PDB file of C-alpha atoms in Angstrom:
ATOM      1  CA  MET A   1      78.933 102.087  68.885  1.00 55.00           C
ATOM      2  CA  GLY A   2      80.450  98.936  67.407  1.00 63.00           C
ATOM      3  CA  LEU A   3      81.921  96.216  69.295  1.00 62.00           C
ATOM      4  CA  LEU A   4      85.606  97.219  68.420  1.00 63.00           C
ATOM      5  CA  SER A   5      84.875 100.918  69.964  1.00 65.00           C
ATOM      6  CA  ARG A   6      83.303  99.464  73.027  1.00 58.00           C
ATOM      7  CA  VAL A   7      86.261  97.013  73.460  1.00 56.00           C
ATOM      8  CA  LEU A   8      88.633  99.957  73.123  1.00 61.00           C
ATOM      9  CA  MET A   9      86.819 102.131  75.483  1.00 59.00           C
ATOM     10  CA  LEU A  10      86.583  99.437  77.877  1.00 61.00           C
ATOM     11  CA  LEU A  11      90.373  98.857  77.759  1.00 58.00           C
ATOM     12  CA  ARG A  12      91.156 102.568  78.303  1.00 62.00           C
ATOM     13  CA  ILE A  13      88.800 102.736  81.162  1.00 58.00           C
ATOM     14  CA  LYS A  14      90.642  99.626  82.811  1.00 54.00           C
ATOM     15  CA  SER A  15      94.032 100.920  81.933  1.00 56.00           C
ATOM     16  CA  ASN A  16      93.096 104.403  83.294  1.00 53.00           C
ATOM     17  CA  SER A  17      91.626 102.776  86.657  1.00 51.00           C
ATOM     18  CA  ALA A  18      94.775 100.456  86.952  1.00 50.00           C
ATOM     19  CA  LEU A  19      97.150 103.417  86.600  1.00 50.00           C
ATOM     20  CA  ASP A  20      95.215 105.708  88.872  1.00 52.00           C
ATOM     21  CA  SER A  21      95.483 102.880  91.566  1.00 55.00           C
ATOM     22  CA  VAL A  22      99.150 102.808  91.257  1.00 55.00           C
ATOM     23  CA  GLU A  23     100.304 106.185  90.747  1.00 64.00           C
ATOM     24  CA  ASP A  24     101.876 107.844  93.360  1.00 76.00           C
ATOM     25  CA  PRO A  25     101.469 111.839  93.150  1.00 76.00           C
ATOM     26  CA  ARG A  26     104.738 112.084  94.708  1.00 79.00           C
ATOM     27  CA  GLN A  27     106.657 110.094  92.204  1.00 83.00           C
ATOM     28  CA  VAL A  28     104.981 112.185  89.402  1.00 82.00           C
ATOM     29  CA  LEU A  29     106.112 115.422  90.992  1.00 83.00           C
ATOM     30  CA  ASP A  30     109.647 114.113  91.651  1.00 86.00           C
ATOM     31  CA  TYR A  31     109.676 113.185  87.818  1.00 87.00           C
ATOM     32  CA  ALA A  32     108.619 116.713  86.795  1.00 86.00           C
ATOM     33  CA  TYR A  33     110.951 118.168  89.049  1.00 87.00           C
ATOM     34  CA  SER A  34     113.654 116.048  87.792  1.00 89.00           C
ATOM     35  CA  GLN A  35     112.670 117.148  84.107  1.00 90.00           C
ATOM     36  CA  GLN A  36     112.695 120.808  85.087  1.00 90.00           C
ATOM     37  CA  GLN A  37     116.010 120.427  86.653  1.00 91.00           C
ATOM     38  CA  GLU A  38     117.275 118.910  83.235  1.00 92.00           C
ATOM     39  CA  MET A  39     115.852 121.724  81.287  1.00 91.00           C
ATOM     40  CA  LEU A  40     117.768 124.137  83.519  1.00 90.00           C
ATOM     41  CA  ARG A  41     120.812 122.188  83.115  1.00 92.00           C
ATOM     42  CA  LYS A  42     120.657 122.314  79.256  1.00 91.00           C
ATOM     43  CA  LEU A  43     119.700 125.951  79.356  1.00 90.00           C
ATOM     44  CA  ARG A  44     122.519 126.816  81.546  1.00 89.00           C
ATOM     45  CA  GLY A  45     124.773 124.750  79.041  1.00 91.00           C
ATOM     46  CA  GLY A  46     123.457 126.601  76.109  1.00 89.00           C
ATOM     47  CA  LEU A  47     124.547 129.701  78.117  1.00 90.00           C
ATOM     48  CA  VAL A  48     127.984 128.523  78.687  1.00 91.00           C
ATOM     49  CA  GLU A  49     128.129 127.999  75.063  1.00 91.00           C
ATOM     50  CA  VAL A  50     126.980 131.317  73.916  1.00 90.00           C
ATOM     51  CA  ALA A  51     129.345 133.058  76.295  1.00 90.00           C
ATOM     52  CA  THR A  52     132.055 130.868  75.031  1.00 91.00           C
ATOM     53  CA  ALA A  53     131.115 131.911  71.290  1.00 89.00           C
ATOM     54  CA  LYS A  54     130.990 135.612  72.470  1.00 89.00           C
ATOM     55  CA  GLN A  55     134.566 135.444  73.845  1.00 91.00           C
ATOM     56  CA  GLN A  56     135.716 133.695  70.783  1.00 90.00           C
ATOM     57  CA  LEU A  57     134.116 136.413  68.534  1.00 89.00           C
ATOM     58  CA  SER A  58     135.397 139.197  70.916  1.00 90.00           C
ATOM     59  CA  ARG A  59     139.074 137.782  70.558  1.00 91.00           C
ATOM     60  CA  GLN A  60     138.641 137.701  66.728  1.00 89.00           C
ATOM     61  CA  SER A  61     137.341 141.132  66.583  1.00 88.00           C
ATOM     62  CA  GLN A  62     140.206 142.463  68.822  1.00 89.00           C
ATOM     63  CA  LEU A  63     142.794 140.664  66.429  1.00 89.00           C
ATOM     64  CA  LEU A  64     141.231 142.126  63.186  1.00 87.00           C
ATOM     65  CA  ALA A  65     141.009 145.395  64.955  1.00 88.00           C
ATOM     66  CA  GLU A  66     144.708 145.477  65.625  1.00 89.00           C
ATOM     67  CA  ARG A  67     145.385 144.322  62.036  1.00 88.00           C
ATOM     68  CA  VAL A  68     143.512 147.185  60.365  1.00 88.00           C
ATOM     69  CA  PRO A  69     146.274 149.741  61.738  1.00 91.00           C
ATOM     70  CA  ALA A  70     149.012 147.316  60.730  1.00 90.00           C
ATOM     71  CA  LEU A  71     147.959 147.284  57.137  1.00 87.00           C
ATOM     72  CA  GLU A  72     147.697 150.682  56.952  1.00 88.00           C
ATOM     73  CA  ASP A  73     151.021 150.996  58.175  1.00 89.00           C
ATOM     74  CA  GLN A  74     152.003 148.435  55.607  1.00 87.00           C
ATOM     75  CA  ALA A  75     150.365 150.356  52.650  1.00 87.00           C
ATOM     76  CA  ARG A  76     152.026 153.730  54.015  1.00 87.00           C
ATOM     77  CA  ARG A  77     155.565 152.250  53.834  1.00 88.00           C
ATOM     78  CA  ALA A  78     155.023 150.348  50.558  1.00 87.00           C
ATOM     79  CA  VAL A  79     154.241 153.887  49.142  1.00 88.00           C
ATOM     80  CA  GLU A  80     157.256 155.273  50.754  1.00 87.00           C
ATOM     81  CA  HIS A  81     159.320 152.573  48.969  1.00 87.00           C
ATOM     82  CA  GLY A  82     157.584 153.241  45.538  1.00 87.00           C
ATOM     83  CA  ARG A  83     155.758 149.943  45.684  1.00 87.00           C
ATOM     84  CA  GLU A  84     152.320 150.752  44.988  1.00 88.00           C
ATOM     85  CA  ASP A  85     151.377 147.169  43.923  1.00 89.00           C
ATOM     86  CA  LEU A  86     152.015 146.119  47.605  1.00 87.00           C
ATOM     87  CA  ALA A  87     150.339 149.198  48.909  1.00 87.00           C
ATOM     88  CA  ARG A  88     147.251 148.379  46.897  1.00 90.00           C
ATOM     89  CA  VAL A  89     147.423 144.578  48.324  1.00 89.00           C
ATOM     90  CA  ALA A  90     147.811 145.865  51.738  1.00 87.00           C
ATOM     91  CA  LEU A  91     144.918 148.391  51.447  1.00 88.00           C
ATOM     92  CA  GLU A  92     142.672 145.474  50.026  1.00 90.00           C
ATOM     93  CA  ARG A  93     143.240 143.448  52.956  1.00 88.00           C
ATOM     94  CA  LYS A  94     142.592 146.340  55.233  1.00 88.00           C
ATOM     95  CA  HIS A  95     139.253 146.863  53.709  1.00 90.00           C
ATOM     96  CA  SER A  96     138.474 143.156  53.642  1.00 88.00           C
ATOM     97  CA  ALA A  97     139.618 143.199  57.312  1.00 87.00           C
ATOM     98  CA  ALA A  98     137.394 146.148  58.052  1.00 88.00           C
ATOM     99  CA  ALA A  99     134.347 144.481  56.417  1.00 89.00           C
ATOM    100  CA  GLU A 100     134.948 141.305  58.452  1.00 89.00           C
ATOM    101  CA  LEU A 101     135.579 143.351  61.693  1.00 88.00           C
ATOM    102  CA  GLU A 102     132.050 144.891  60.896  1.00 89.00           C
ATOM    103  CA  GLY A 103     130.606 141.741  60.349  1.00 90.00           C
ATOM    104  CA  LEU A 104     132.003 140.298  63.724  1.00 88.00           C
ATOM    105  CA  GLY A 105     130.716 143.291  65.450  1.00 89.00           C
ATOM    106  CA  ARG A 106     127.315 142.592  64.340  1.00 90.00           C
ATOM    107  CA  GLN A 107     127.613 138.706  65.289  1.00 90.00           C
ATOM    108  CA  LEU A 108     129.130 139.847  68.608  1.00 90.00           C
ATOM    109  CA  ALA A 109     126.168 142.048  69.131  1.00 91.00           C
ATOM    110  CA  GLU A 110     123.694 139.358  68.333  1.00 91.00           C
ATOM    111  CA  VAL A 111     125.521 136.814  70.501  1.00 90.00           C
ATOM    112  CA  ALA A 112     125.461 139.060  73.380  1.00 90.00           C
ATOM    113  CA  ASP A 113     121.680 139.743  72.841  1.00 91.00           C
ATOM    114  CA  GLU A 114     121.163 136.065  72.860  1.00 90.00           C
ATOM    115  CA  GLU A 115     123.415 135.673  76.003  1.00 90.00           C
ATOM    116  CA  ARG A 116     121.127 138.361  77.687  1.00 91.00           C
ATOM    117  CA  LYS A 117     117.961 136.494  76.585  1.00 91.00           C
ATOM    118  CA  LEU A 118     119.297 133.332  77.728  1.00 90.00           C
ATOM    119  CA  GLY A 119     120.360 134.846  81.100  1.00 91.00           C
ATOM    120  CA  VAL A 120     116.698 136.013  81.682  1.00 92.00           C
ATOM    121  CA  ALA A 121     115.272 132.689  80.426  1.00 91.00           C
ATOM    122  CA  GLU A 122     117.728 130.932  82.906  1.00 90.00           C
ATOM    123  CA  ARG A 123     116.890 133.287  85.915  1.00 91.00           C
ATOM    124  CA  GLN A 124     113.066 132.893  85.400  1.00 92.00           C
ATOM    125  CA  LEU A 125     113.405 128.934  84.676  1.00 91.00           C
ATOM    126  CA  ALA A 126     115.207 128.727  88.028  1.00 91.00           C
ATOM    127  CA  SER A 127     112.756 130.992  90.077  1.00 92.00           C
ATOM    128  CA  ARG A 128     109.905 128.726  88.655  1.00 91.00           C
ATOM    129  CA  ILE A 129     111.728 125.525  89.445  1.00 90.00           C
ATOM    130  CA  GLU A 130     112.307 126.983  93.072  1.00 91.00           C
ATOM    131  CA  GLU A 131     108.692 127.647  93.243  1.00 91.00           C
ATOM    132  CA  PHE A 132     107.830 124.348  92.012  1.00 88.00           C
ATOM    133  CA  ARG A 133     110.137 122.503  94.487  1.00 88.00           C
ATOM    134  CA  ILE A 134     108.375 124.300  97.210  1.00 89.00           C
ATOM    135  CA  HIS A 135     105.120 123.348  95.868  1.00 87.00           C
ATOM    136  CA  ARG A 136     106.156 119.873  95.353  1.00 84.00           C
ATOM    137  CA  GLU A 137     107.217 119.521  98.867  1.00 87.00           C
ATOM    138  CA  VAL A 138     103.844 120.877 100.262  1.00 87.00           C
ATOM    139  CA  VAL A 139     101.817 118.535  97.918  1.00 84.00           C
ATOM    140  CA  SER A 140     103.978 115.644  98.821  1.00 82.00           C
ATOM    141  CA  ALA A 141     103.492 116.561 102.647  1.00 84.00           C
ATOM    142  CA  LYS A 142      99.840 116.777 102.121  1.00 84.00           C
ATOM    143  CA  TYR A 143      99.598 113.378 100.171  1.00 79.00           C
ATOM    144  CA  SER A 144     101.839 111.656 102.923  1.00 81.00           C
ATOM    145  CA  ALA A 145      99.557 113.016 105.525  1.00 83.00           C
ATOM    146  CA  ALA A 146      96.426 111.901 103.640  1.00 80.00           C
ATOM    147  CA  HIS A 147      97.705 108.493 102.930  1.00 75.00           C
ATOM    148  CA  ALA A 148      98.816 108.043 106.434  1.00 81.00           C
ATOM    149  CA  HIS A 149      95.287 109.206 107.504  1.00 79.00           C
ATOM    150  CA  VAL A 150      93.719 106.878 105.116  1.00 77.00           C
ATOM    151  CA  SER A 151      95.823 103.992 106.175  1.00 76.00           C
ATOM    152  CA  ILE A 152      95.232 104.731 109.973  1.00 80.00           C
ATOM    153  CA  SER A 153      91.467 104.982 109.115  1.00 74.00           C
ATOM    154  CA  GLU A 154      91.540 101.655 107.364  1.00 70.00           C
ATOM    155  CA  ALA A 155      93.351 100.150 110.294  1.00 72.00           C
ATOM    156  CA  ILE A 156      90.800 101.430 112.651  1.00 74.00           C
ATOM    157  CA  THR A 157      88.160 100.032 110.609  1.00 72.00           C
ATOM    158  CA  GLY A 158      89.529  96.748 110.574  1.00 66.00           C
ATOM    159  CA  VAL A 159      90.327  96.626 114.147  1.00 61.00           C
ATOM    160  CA  SER A 160      86.489  97.850 114.839  1.00 62.00           C
ATOM    161  CA  GLY A 161      85.120  95.165 112.611  1.00 64.00           C
ATOM    162  CA  GLU A 162      87.355  92.471 114.590  1.00 68.00           C
ATOM    163  CA  LEU A 163      86.454  93.839 117.853  1.00 66.00           C
ATOM    164  CA  ALA A 164      82.559  93.707 116.792  1.00 69.00           C
ATOM    165  CA  GLU A 165      83.132  90.028 115.662  1.00 73.00           C
ATOM    166  CA  LEU A 166      85.076  89.354 118.864  1.00 73.00           C
ATOM    167  CA  GLY A 167      82.102  91.098 120.773  1.00 72.00           C
ATOM    168  CA  MET A 168      79.572  88.857 119.053  1.00 79.00           C
ATOM    169  CA  ALA A 169      81.764  85.856 119.812  1.00 76.00           C
ATOM    170  CA  VAL A 170      81.891  86.741 123.525  1.00 74.00           C
ATOM    171  CA  GLY A 171      78.069  87.525 123.533  1.00 76.00           C
ATOM    172  CA  ARG A 172      77.603  83.879 122.086  1.00 80.00           C
ATOM    173  CA  ALA A 173      79.855  82.480 124.805  1.00 77.00           C
ATOM    174  CA  GLU A 174      78.097  84.283 127.571  1.00 78.00           C
ATOM    175  CA  GLU A 175      74.672  83.142 126.348  1.00 82.00           C
ATOM    176  CA  LYS A 176      76.091  79.326 125.879  1.00 81.00           C
ATOM    177  CA  THR A 177      77.536  79.700 129.600  1.00 81.00           C
ATOM    178  CA  ASP A 178      74.211  81.031 130.714  1.00 78.00           C
ATOM    179  CA  ARG A 179      72.336  78.222 129.297  1.00 80.00           C
ATOM    180  CA  LEU A 180      74.742  75.613 130.672  1.00 78.00           C
ATOM    181  CA  ARG A 181      74.275  77.209 134.108  1.00 79.00           C
ATOM    182  CA  ALA A 182      70.723  77.063 134.144  1.00 79.00           C
ATOM    183  CA  ARG A 183      70.855  73.491 132.939  1.00 76.00           C
ATOM    184  CA  ALA A 184      73.054  72.688 135.764  1.00 74.00           C
ATOM    185  CA  SER A 185      70.821  74.300 138.165  1.00 77.00           C
ATOM    186  CA  ALA A 186      67.859  72.534 136.928  1.00 73.00           C
ATOM    187  CA  ILE A 187      69.650  69.262 137.064  1.00 73.00           C
ATOM    188  CA  ASP A 188      70.981  69.930 140.914  1.00 70.00           C
ATOM    189  CA  ALA A 189      67.163  70.849 141.621  1.00 71.00           C
ATOM    190  CA  LEU A 190      66.020  67.459 140.103  1.00 68.00           C
ATOM    191  CA  ILE A 191      68.692  65.558 141.969  1.00 66.00           C
ATOM    192  CA  GLU A 192      67.580  67.256 145.358  1.00 68.00           C
ATOM    193  CA  SER A 193      63.989  66.432 144.832  1.00 65.00           C
ATOM    194  CA  GLY A 194      64.895  62.864 144.231  1.00 58.00           C
ATOM    195  CA  THR A 195      63.323  62.969 140.689  1.00 58.00           C
ATOM    196  CA  LEU A 196      66.569  62.347 138.953  1.00 53.00           C
ATOM    197  CA  GLY A 197      70.066  61.201 140.346  1.00 51.00           C
ATOM    198  CA  ALA A 198      73.151  59.204 139.602  1.00 48.00           C
ATOM    199  CA  ASN A 199      71.817  56.528 141.952  1.00 51.00           C
ATOM    200  CA  GLN A 200      68.126  56.461 140.968  1.00 50.00           C
ATOM    201  CA  ALA A 201      68.121  52.717 140.558  1.00 50.00           C
ATOM    202  CA  GLY A 202      69.815  52.042 143.720  1.00 52.00           C
ATOM    203  CA  ASP A 203      67.574  54.535 145.806  1.00 60.00           C
ATOM    204  CA  SER A 204      64.395  52.527 144.411  1.00 67.00           C
ATOM    205  CA  ILE A 205      65.745  49.247 145.899  1.00 73.00           C
ATOM    206  CA  GLU A 206      66.605  51.028 149.176  1.00 73.00           C
ATOM    207  CA  ALA A 207      63.007  52.343 149.395  1.00 72.00           C
ATOM    208  CA  GLU A 208      61.721  48.749 148.636  1.00 75.00           C
ATOM    209  CA  LEU A 209      63.799  47.333 151.421  1.00 75.00           C
ATOM    210  CA  ARG A 210      62.614  50.070 153.691  1.00 77.00           C
ATOM    211  CA  ARG A 211      58.847  49.326 152.780  1.00 78.00           C
ATOM    212  CA  LEU A 212      59.425  45.531 153.457  1.00 78.00           C
ATOM    213  CA  SER A 213      61.333  46.365 156.838  1.00 80.00           C
ATOM    214  CA  THR A 214      58.302  48.700 157.715  1.00 80.00           C
ATOM    215  CA  ALA A 215      55.846  45.906 156.935  1.00 79.00           C
ATOM    216  CA  ASP A 216      57.693  43.318 158.848  1.00 78.00           C
ATOM    217  CA  ALA A 217      57.913  45.844 161.974  1.00 78.00           C
ATOM    218  CA  VAL A 218      54.226  46.397 161.512  1.00 75.00           C
ATOM    219  CA  GLU A 219      53.326  42.793 161.300  1.00 79.00           C
ATOM    220  CA  SER A 220      55.496  42.092 164.494  1.00 79.00           C
ATOM    221  CA  GLU A 221      54.011  44.878 166.566  1.00 76.00           C
ATOM    222  CA  LEU A 222      50.709  43.524 165.417  1.00 76.00           C
ATOM    223  CA  ALA A 223      51.339  39.964 166.605  1.00 80.00           C
ATOM    224  CA  ALA A 224      52.407  41.395 169.934  1.00 77.00           C
ATOM    225  CA  LEU A 225      49.360  43.372 170.144  1.00 75.00           C
ATOM    226  CA  LEU A 226      47.284  40.182 169.624  1.00 77.00           C
ATOM    227  CA  GLU A 227      49.038  38.321 172.051  1.00 77.00           C
ATOM    228  CA  LEU A 228      48.386  40.761 174.725  1.00 74.00           C
ATOM    229  CA  ALA A 229      44.967  41.443 173.681  1.00 65.00           C
ATOM    230  CA  PRO A 230      43.370  38.604 175.833  1.00 59.00           C
ATOM    231  CA  LYS A 231      45.056  39.513 178.958  1.00 54.00           C
ATOM    232  CA  ARG A 232      44.309  43.283 178.907  1.00 48.00           C
ATOM    233  CA  LEU A 233      40.479  42.594 177.589  1.00 46.00           C
ATOM    234  CA  PRO A 234      38.317  40.643 180.445  1.00 50.00           C
ATOM    235  CA  GLY A 235      35.503  38.684 179.105  1.00 49.00           C
ATOM    236  CA  ARG A 236      37.162  37.802 175.723  1.00 47.00           C
ATOM    237  CA  VAL A 237      37.368  33.903 175.102  1.00 47.00           C
ATOM    238  CA  PRO A 238      40.207  32.827 173.362  1.00 49.00           C
ATOM    239  CA  ALA A 239      39.265  31.472 169.996  1.00 45.00           C
ATOM    240  CA  GLU A 240      40.512  27.793 170.649  1.00 46.00           C
ATOM    241  CA  LYS A 241      38.030  27.754 173.731  1.00 44.00           C
ATOM    242  CA  GLU A 242      35.373  29.088 171.654  1.00 43.00           C
ATOM    243  CA  GLU A 243      35.725  26.131 169.172  1.00 43.00           C
ATOM    244  CA  SER A 244      35.519  23.567 171.949  1.00 41.00           C
TER     245      SER A 244
END
């Protein structure tokens, strides 16, 4: 396959795909129905024309049929007056009118047959158009229902996707909340145990001060005990006397 053939095939495929995506079967059915209505209108117009022509032929045939006896009467009266020449002319006109009347009769029969055929065709076409109209309404209703179903399904699919994304977002938010709560609980535990606190530096100073106070208290109590020790322990010689 040549390059040009491939390009043409690709263009046909693309165009068919594009047309199929934008084609609405309801519009196609409406167009077909309107075309059939136009055909019926033209057929009925032709039927009216044929009926009019039939009436004209019938009128002409009637006039000729009335003229033949009149020409016969003219020929008879011309003979009575000894005018064979006039009688001959009248008879010639009579035969011409009779021949024309015969031709009109054949034409009238043909037109009548054509009118009958057109009438049958008009009734058949009208019946088919009525059947197509009903079929068009059924197909249009089915297509509308299917189109609505597809639209609803697509909407539901979109909502489901959005709900899934929202569910994932909510899950992530819950996980983050759990992590923050766990961290807060851990910080509270560290604060309660004294390992971590907002006033950790101040607490260390306070602890040092308490240690110093405790040491001072211990030294004071020890000094007091030492002062009382010679009085409560007989036989003990004070340190100053021992040196002397």
